[in-house]
């Protein structure tokens, strides 16, 4: 408690209250007129100079907790003082932050009530941030002292912290944006503005049945269902071949599935164009062979469907392999003992037990397809989908933010319905088969009738994937694709040349800037994502508190929200005080954390549910508090989950595009948005060369991390497999 | 005590002053990437001012400036078709500035400035036209088109591509030009006829000719300098200046209202209008016509004196209302037709 009281005062008296313009990590302000210069001044100095007097009431909640010093924790006044001080301080910070902005009062009625302010304020800086967290944690300590969650200070604090950041960086921007669906062109609120945009023909039109075009919402829905279905089937075929067949090159199959995950967007689309486009190699070959006229069949739904299937099948595979392996062999053996043949066993025992995996795989394919931005952009032709429509509603010549918000709502509605439908379908049945006791045996092989088609599908798909990637590498080393196919390294040189001079190495290549930014941002975001995700997972699996399911929903929400929506809402919400971070690297890091956090949460939950609760209990019985238990017992056992979350968020931060494209700025340009620029410029060579480099960089990063994970796992797996066999 | 802190602070300020902070400029660029880079680096070399450059299309940049209007981050916006610049001027997102370089500019550059209350200025211009892939045209046994009306012929069905006017300034210029060349009714009849032959409305303005270059499309309606660029890059593209006459764009530059580095923005503005800055275009295969009368034009560039240019009414067709009206009409009457 004393720590947070001190922190509050430090934030108020020592740190610059407002955001420093030169960036979060520049400390120029220390020598530039601090502490009296208005821009860098701490709140206490501002008030002392008679400025920003609306900050003065914060002194009350800062002074209040001093009264609690020396009191017993069980004393009712103790918790009353802390909760009141915390709530007052935090509440006042928020109220003043939202009501006073860059042009004085933000709301008309305040001008009417108090007269024009004649002053303004910028976004929160170190001081305000530290103060806010101090108030927040004083408040949670107060509640804990009152007895919430068994008076556990760490747990209450963690809940408070996660709720606050999720509110600030997920709920607030999304709500802020969705509200604009109800705003008319003149800036008034109106329901009819929403209705008019919602029932637009461009959204729901059925024109494609009459020769014209269908609405974007219908297109998206049909596409997403198709992609979800196909990826699930393909993923299952892959998983079965890998686990239940005598197939020899399983390792290659597994390796192939990693590739699409680490592929920057567009690349698959570009490779498909180079193969199947109007002048693509395959198209031309077959046109010559049969003497037909090549067509543009690729552009539109077929192309997007193929590209998305290529990109998302591995995700379905990764989900399903766990489930397929997880079905306990003893169940299947039991079925066979009861004289079921292989086919019956598979159909009546194995397949039903895989239901959660199938549902999850479908859901992921569905959501990924809905949110996908790069492939429809490159291959969509006249086939409009929601994610690209949102983008062009914002950046297009018509600039219609309300329309973007309506489209975003429809998209959100689809993804959330899928989410709930999946839960309803799975219901509350138990699919647990691994009990930890006497789990011996091996999986039976697939029935022949299934094995042959599964093998054929998996192998031909693998060959297709390999071809596409072969084309990518080839495309990066030819002069000008399709026109001049002589081999050259010039694209790599343009992108990544360096010059060694006296002062050291000069990074002269065009791609270096965005490359280093991307690596830095990804490296900063990854551990933070892991941390937030695991703490949340810990709260969800190990603690029970009021509103837990709402809490779980909130943390998973950002996964169902497509990146374009996040990008737009962030730029609208965080360009103005109180949180003013557009144009900085922070906004990129923040968006990655909250985009990828759900995966960290899921990974954490999955591995934490495997850890017996008795471990925590014995630690608690031995007198450790829950923070110690978390740090000394749970965290070390979670290493695989931590690394999985790290790898995932690192890779996603390097390949994400849909949200990023709105958030990059002059100083912080990301690799993916640079690549789009090249693609737009018909500079395929450079774009593909850059992407290939990124693929290899990520491949080595993943391999490095896998090496570490692999080591930690081997010890446990070895003993396990010995008992199994 | 207070005096001590004051002296310390004072000496710190003095220290800071001697450390000499570099001036900087945040530069939004809507031209092609390499041109943007070259402009930024050359300005840095010429003045020593640090330049932070972001490249986005003119529509995206306009959206960004609008989103940031209550707290501008950018200083100067250079390049991109003139309409969004005019729109930004109309909405008060950019500020008035009269450069001392003005007397060196072509008349069209200045009239662009005057139609926006001097809140923007012309830096280059380019005429609308189309280009076709000679290989594909030959492979499909199609005649070479030379007029706008040629594109309506049924044999070109499925071979023409243009951008969607809702998302692209180039395509909006096409729509507005047709309305001005043929009159509003016949102009829309033209667009309807064209619609039947279009294989795809792309999102970005120059995409049709890039697709044509790669052999993914036959005819692309674009600005002629974009088509020339593809031809010069080695793609089999032939450029056409339509016989009925054509509209044009004026690439513009504006200073953003509330710029944080106003002095540097003005320096950039003046420098960008100079001969040396405009000659940089040649290094990056940008074939637009520069606005400074002394600047050189490339031999490959379309010769503006040979092209029949219409008297494009930027003020009328650049205004938000007219634009909304035309786009809505296009949406309702043209885009919904079966193809």
Short mmCIF file of C-alpha atoms in Angstrom, two decimals, chain A residues 10-12 15-19 43 55 58 90 93 96 122-135 578:
data_model
loop_
_atom_site.label_atom_id
_atom_site.label_comp_id
_atom_site.label_asym_id
_atom_site.label_seq_id
_atom_site.Cartn_x
_atom_site.Cartn_y
_atom_site.Cartn_z
CA UNK A 10 5.77 10.65 -7.53
CA UNK A 11 3.41 10.75 -10.47
CA UNK A 12 1.87 13.93 -9.22
CA UNK A 15 6.88 13.21 -13.55
CA UNK A 16 5.68 15.35 -16.44
CA UNK A 17 1.92 15.16 -16.33
CA UNK A 18 1.23 15.35 -20.03
CA UNK A 19 2.57 13.25 -22.88
CA UNK A 43 0.86 18.37 -12.07
CA UNK A 55 -6.11 18.86 -11.54
CA UNK A 58 -6.67 15.12 -7.15
CA UNK A 90 -9.48 7.42 -10.67
CA UNK A 93 -8.93 11.56 -13.70
CA UNK A 96 -11.47 15.59 -16.41
CA UNK A 122 -3.03 17.22 -24.24
CA UNK A 123 -2.86 13.47 -23.73
CA UNK A 124 -1.80 11.81 -20.51
CA UNK A 125 1.89 11.31 -19.89
CA UNK A 126 4.01 9.50 -17.32
CA UNK A 127 2.65 11.46 -14.40
CA UNK A 128 -0.99 10.91 -15.20
CA UNK A 129 -0.35 7.25 -15.96
CA UNK A 130 1.45 6.57 -12.70
CA UNK A 131 -1.21 8.45 -10.75
CA UNK A 132 -3.97 6.51 -12.45
CA UNK A 133 -2.40 3.16 -11.64
CA UNK A 134 -1.75 4.29 -8.05
CA UNK A 135 -5.43 5.16 -7.60
CA UNK A 578 -6.88 11.54 -22.58
#
